[in-house]
Amino acid sequence: MKTNPRYLALSVLLCSSAALAATGQSKTELPKHWYQDLRLTTFGWTYGPALGQMNTGRTATPEGQPGSPMVITQQLNLNAPATADGNFRYTFINFVNWSPVARADGAPLASLSNPFIGIAGTHFENKKYSWWGRYEVSPALTEASRKDGQYFTVRAVKVVSYSFGKKNQWKLAPAIVPALTLKEGGTTNSIFLQPVLTYTLNDRVSWSAFSESFFERPQGEGLLTWKSGMRPTLAVGPTYTFKNGYWVQPFLNLYTGTAPSADTAHFGAYFGGRIL
């Protein structure tokens, strides 16, 4: 089974955003032993059918035809402090891919992806700027990745944010995610880009607009030979944070280069929060 490059790219960026929001910024005094500060967070996303094809249970495509069955990707992030101040944390991340509708006969309701082991934290932060990063390696443990000839993937996630406005209610946070996968007979590269512009209304509600694009260098091609791995998209939507810290962000997603229509425009959603 070939994995959609959109999910591969988003799996890095979105779970890194969840780790930053839920685990990376504690300034409280740490317990004496690292295992006393173990945390488990969840973060996930899904893309729905086109607005005019809501009964299909299949994702939208730029061509206006129903695509693959909808998948709800849920990240589980078990992490512990890596530095004395708790600013950087070791991370063990895996994904549960739920396929509740339109799946083929005999296909499982849920499946696991390759785990990611790494370290994450904030390199720099003041009232206006912040620079956050995560660095990880993913061994090829699933049957699908081994059939694809993979050995392992190394990735870095970089998120640089700039806050502005009278009360810093605006934030621009471009992200870049380069990756290298070692496979039988050579390597492949990919890069994911996502600039995000957010306006915060209050402690509970904010609005965001963002775009996503993904590029890859196929195996055996030169270092300067890259191609687009997905049609770039534009999205906008609100984020609501509940009293217990859980949050949800529904959004409307549009493909660029295509006139918006009921057969291509589609809803999606992000969600997350701390479990333990």
Coordinates of C-alpha atoms in Angstrom, one line a residue:
M1 CA 0.0 0.0 0.0
K2 CA 1.5 3.3 -1.1
T3 CA 1.2 6.1 1.4
N4 CA -0.1 9.5 0.2
P5 CA 2.8 12.0 0.4
R6 CA 0.4 14.5 1.9
Y7 CA 0.0 12.3 5.0
L8 CA 3.8 11.7 5.2
A9 CA 4.5 15.4 5.2
L10 CA 1.7 16.4 7.5
S11 CA 2.5 13.7 9.9
V12 CA 5.7 15.5 10.7
L13 CA 4.5 19.1 10.7
L14 CA 1.3 18.6 12.6
C15 CA 2.6 16.3 15.3
S16 CA 5.5 18.7 15.8
S17 CA 3.0 21.6 16.3
A18 CA 1.1 19.5 18.9
A19 CA 4.4 18.8 20.7
L20 CA 5.2 22.4 20.8
A21 CA 1.8 23.5 22.1
A22 CA 1.4 20.7 24.7
T23 CA 4.9 19.8 25.9
G24 CA 7.7 22.1 25.0
Q25 CA 7.3 25.3 27.0
S26 CA 7.1 24.4 30.7
K27 CA 9.1 26.6 32.9
T28 CA 8.2 24.9 36.2
E29 CA 10.7 23.1 38.3
L30 CA 11.2 19.6 37.1
P31 CA 11.0 16.5 39.3
K32 CA 14.2 14.9 40.4
H33 CA 13.9 11.9 38.0
W34 CA 13.0 12.2 34.3
Y35 CA 10.5 9.4 34.5
Q36 CA 8.4 11.5 36.9
D37 CA 7.7 14.0 34.1
L38 CA 6.6 11.5 31.4
R39 CA 3.8 13.0 29.2
L40 CA 1.5 11.6 26.6
T41 CA -0.2 13.9 24.1
T42 CA -2.4 13.3 21.1
F43 CA -2.8 15.2 17.9
G44 CA -4.7 14.3 14.7
W45 CA -6.2 15.4 11.5
T46 CA -8.5 14.2 8.7
Y47 CA -9.7 15.4 5.3
G48 CA -13.2 14.9 4.2
P49 CA -15.0 14.5 0.8
A50 CA -15.7 17.4 -1.5
L51 CA -18.7 19.5 -0.5
G52 CA -20.7 18.0 -3.3
Q53 CA -19.7 14.4 -2.6
M54 CA -20.3 14.2 1.2
N55 CA -22.0 10.8 0.8
T56 CA -19.0 9.0 -0.7
G57 CA -16.7 8.7 2.3
R58 CA -13.8 9.4 0.1
T59 CA -11.3 12.3 0.0
A60 CA -11.5 15.1 -2.6
T61 CA -9.1 15.3 -5.5
P62 CA -8.1 18.3 -7.7
E63 CA -9.8 16.5 -10.7
G64 CA -13.2 16.6 -8.9
Q65 CA -13.4 12.8 -8.6
P66 CA -13.7 10.9 -5.3
G67 CA -10.2 9.8 -4.0
S68 CA -9.0 7.3 -1.4
P69 CA -11.1 6.4 1.6
M70 CA -11.1 9.0 4.4
V71 CA -8.4 8.4 7.1
I72 CA -8.3 9.9 10.6
T73 CA -4.6 10.1 11.6
Q74 CA -4.0 10.2 15.3
Q75 CA -0.6 10.9 16.7
L76 CA 0.4 9.6 20.1
N77 CA 3.5 11.4 21.6
L78 CA 5.2 9.9 24.7
N79 CA 7.9 12.3 25.8
A80 CA 10.3 13.0 28.7
P81 CA 12.7 15.9 29.6
A82 CA 16.1 15.8 27.8
T83 CA 17.6 18.9 29.5
A84 CA 17.6 20.1 33.1
D85 CA 15.3 23.0 32.3
G86 CA 12.8 20.8 30.4
N87 CA 13.1 22.9 27.3
F88 CA 14.1 20.0 25.1
R89 CA 12.3 16.7 25.4
Y90 CA 12.9 13.2 24.1
T91 CA 10.0 12.1 21.9
F92 CA 8.6 8.7 20.9
I93 CA 5.8 9.2 18.4
N94 CA 3.6 6.8 16.5
F95 CA 0.5 7.2 14.4
V96 CA -2.8 5.3 14.4
N97 CA -4.5 5.5 11.1
W98 CA -8.3 5.1 11.4
S99 CA -10.4 4.2 8.4
P100 CA -14.0 4.3 9.6
V101 CA -15.8 4.6 6.2
A102 CA -15.5 3.5 2.6
R103 CA -12.6 1.0 3.2
A104 CA -12.2 -2.1 1.1
D105 CA -13.6 -5.4 2.3
G106 CA -11.1 -7.0 4.7
A107 CA -9.2 -3.8 5.3
P108 CA -8.5 -3.1 9.0
L109 CA -10.3 -0.3 10.9
A110 CA -6.9 0.9 12.2
S111 CA -3.2 0.5 11.3
L112 CA 0.1 1.7 12.7
S113 CA 2.8 3.7 10.9
N114 CA 6.6 3.5 11.5
P115 CA 7.5 5.1 14.9
F116 CA 9.6 8.2 15.2
I117 CA 12.3 8.7 17.9
G118 CA 13.8 12.1 18.4
I119 CA 14.3 15.2 20.4
A120 CA 12.3 18.5 20.3
G121 CA 12.4 21.9 21.9
T122 CA 12.8 25.7 21.5
H123 CA 16.1 27.0 20.4
F124 CA 15.2 30.7 20.9
E125 CA 12.2 32.7 22.2
N126 CA 11.4 36.2 23.1
K127 CA 8.2 38.4 22.9
K128 CA 8.3 38.6 19.1
Y129 CA 10.3 35.6 17.7
S130 CA 10.6 31.9 18.4
W131 CA 12.6 29.1 16.7
W132 CA 11.4 25.6 17.5
G133 CA 12.8 22.3 16.1
R134 CA 12.5 18.6 16.2
Y135 CA 15.0 16.0 15.0
E136 CA 14.1 12.4 14.5
V137 CA 14.7 9.1 12.9
S138 CA 12.2 6.5 11.8
P139 CA 13.2 2.9 11.2
A140 CA 11.2 0.9 8.6
L141 CA 9.3 -1.5 10.7
T142 CA 5.9 -1.8 8.9
E143 CA 5.4 -4.4 6.2
A144 CA 4.4 -1.7 3.7
S145 CA 7.7 0.3 4.2
R146 CA 9.8 -2.9 4.0
K147 CA 8.1 -3.8 0.7
D148 CA 8.9 -0.4 -0.5
G149 CA 12.6 -1.1 0.2
Q150 CA 13.0 1.4 2.9
Y151 CA 15.6 1.2 5.7
F152 CA 15.0 4.4 7.7
T153 CA 14.1 8.1 7.4
V154 CA 15.8 11.0 9.0
R155 CA 13.9 14.3 9.3
A156 CA 14.1 17.8 10.8
V157 CA 11.2 20.1 11.5
K158 CA 11.8 23.8 11.7
V159 CA 9.2 26.3 12.8
V160 CA 10.1 30.0 13.0
S161 CA 7.4 32.3 14.3
Y162 CA 7.0 36.1 14.4
S163 CA 4.3 37.8 16.5
F164 CA 3.1 41.3 15.6
G165 CA 0.2 43.8 16.3
K166 CA -0.5 45.9 19.3
K167 CA -1.0 42.9 21.5
N168 CA 0.9 40.4 19.4
Q169 CA -2.5 39.0 18.3
W170 CA -1.1 38.2 14.8
K171 CA 1.5 35.4 14.3
L172 CA 3.3 34.4 11.1
A173 CA 4.8 30.9 11.5
P174 CA 6.4 29.4 8.4
A175 CA 7.5 25.8 8.7
I176 CA 10.0 23.7 6.7
V177 CA 10.4 19.9 6.9
P178 CA 13.3 18.4 5.0
A179 CA 13.6 14.6 5.0
L180 CA 15.9 11.9 3.6
T181 CA 14.9 8.2 3.2
L182 CA 17.5 5.5 2.7
K183 CA 16.2 2.7 0.4
E184 CA 17.5 -0.2 -1.5
G185 CA 19.6 1.2 -4.3
G186 CA 19.8 4.7 -3.1
T187 CA 18.1 7.6 -1.3
T188 CA 15.1 9.9 -1.8
N189 CA 14.5 13.4 -0.4
S190 CA 11.4 15.4 0.3
I191 CA 10.5 18.8 1.6
F192 CA 7.3 20.1 3.1
L193 CA 6.4 23.8 3.3
Q194 CA 3.6 25.4 5.3
P195 CA 3.3 29.1 6.1
V196 CA 0.6 29.8 8.7
L197 CA -1.0 33.2 9.5
T198 CA -3.0 33.3 12.8
Y199 CA -5.1 35.9 14.4
T200 CA -6.0 35.4 18.1
L201 CA -9.4 36.7 19.2
N202 CA -9.1 35.5 22.9
D203 CA -7.8 32.6 25.0
R204 CA -10.3 30.2 23.4
V205 CA -10.7 31.2 19.8
S206 CA -8.3 32.1 16.9
W207 CA -8.5 32.1 13.1
S208 CA -5.8 30.7 10.8
A209 CA -5.0 30.8 7.1
F210 CA -2.3 28.5 5.7
S211 CA -1.0 26.8 2.6
E212 CA 0.7 23.5 2.1
S213 CA 3.0 22.2 -0.6
F214 CA 5.2 19.1 -0.9
F215 CA 8.2 18.3 -3.2
E216 CA 10.3 15.2 -3.6
R217 CA 13.4 14.0 -5.3
P218 CA 12.8 10.5 -6.7
Q219 CA 15.3 7.7 -6.1
G220 CA 18.1 7.7 -8.7
E221 CA 17.5 11.3 -9.8
G222 CA 20.1 14.1 -9.4
L223 CA 20.2 16.3 -6.3
L224 CA 18.6 19.2 -8.2
T225 CA 15.8 17.1 -9.8
W226 CA 12.6 17.7 -7.8
K227 CA 8.9 17.4 -8.6
S228 CA 5.7 18.3 -6.8
G229 CA 4.3 15.5 -4.8
M230 CA 0.8 17.0 -4.3
R231 CA -1.3 19.9 -5.6
P232 CA -0.7 22.9 -3.3
T233 CA -3.6 23.9 -1.1
L234 CA -5.0 26.9 0.7
A235 CA -7.1 26.6 3.8
V236 CA -8.8 28.8 6.4
G237 CA -10.6 27.9 9.7
P238 CA -11.1 28.7 13.4
T239 CA -9.4 27.0 16.3
Y240 CA -11.4 26.5 19.6
T241 CA -9.7 25.5 22.8
F242 CA -11.7 23.9 25.6
K243 CA -11.3 24.4 29.3
N244 CA -9.5 21.1 29.7
G245 CA -6.9 22.1 27.1
Y246 CA -8.2 20.0 24.2
W247 CA -8.7 21.9 20.9
V248 CA -10.2 21.4 17.5
Q249 CA -9.7 23.3 14.2
P250 CA -12.1 22.7 11.4
F251 CA -11.1 24.3 8.1
L252 CA -12.1 24.7 4.5
N253 CA -9.5 23.5 2.0
L254 CA -9.0 24.5 -1.6
Y255 CA -6.6 23.3 -4.3
T256 CA -4.6 26.0 -6.0
G257 CA -4.6 26.2 -9.8
T258 CA -8.2 25.0 -9.9
A259 CA -11.4 27.1 -9.8
P260 CA -13.2 26.3 -6.5
S261 CA -16.2 24.1 -6.9
A262 CA -18.4 21.8 -4.9
D263 CA -16.4 18.8 -6.3
T264 CA -13.0 20.0 -5.2
A265 CA -13.5 22.2 -2.1
H266 CA -13.5 20.1 1.1
F267 CA -13.5 20.4 4.8
G268 CA -10.8 19.0 7.1
A269 CA -10.0 19.2 10.8
Y270 CA -7.1 19.1 13.2
F271 CA -7.5 18.2 16.9
G272 CA -5.3 17.6 19.9
G273 CA -4.6 17.7 23.6
R274 CA -2.7 16.2 26.5
I275 CA -3.8 12.7 27.7
L276 CA -1.4 12.2 30.6

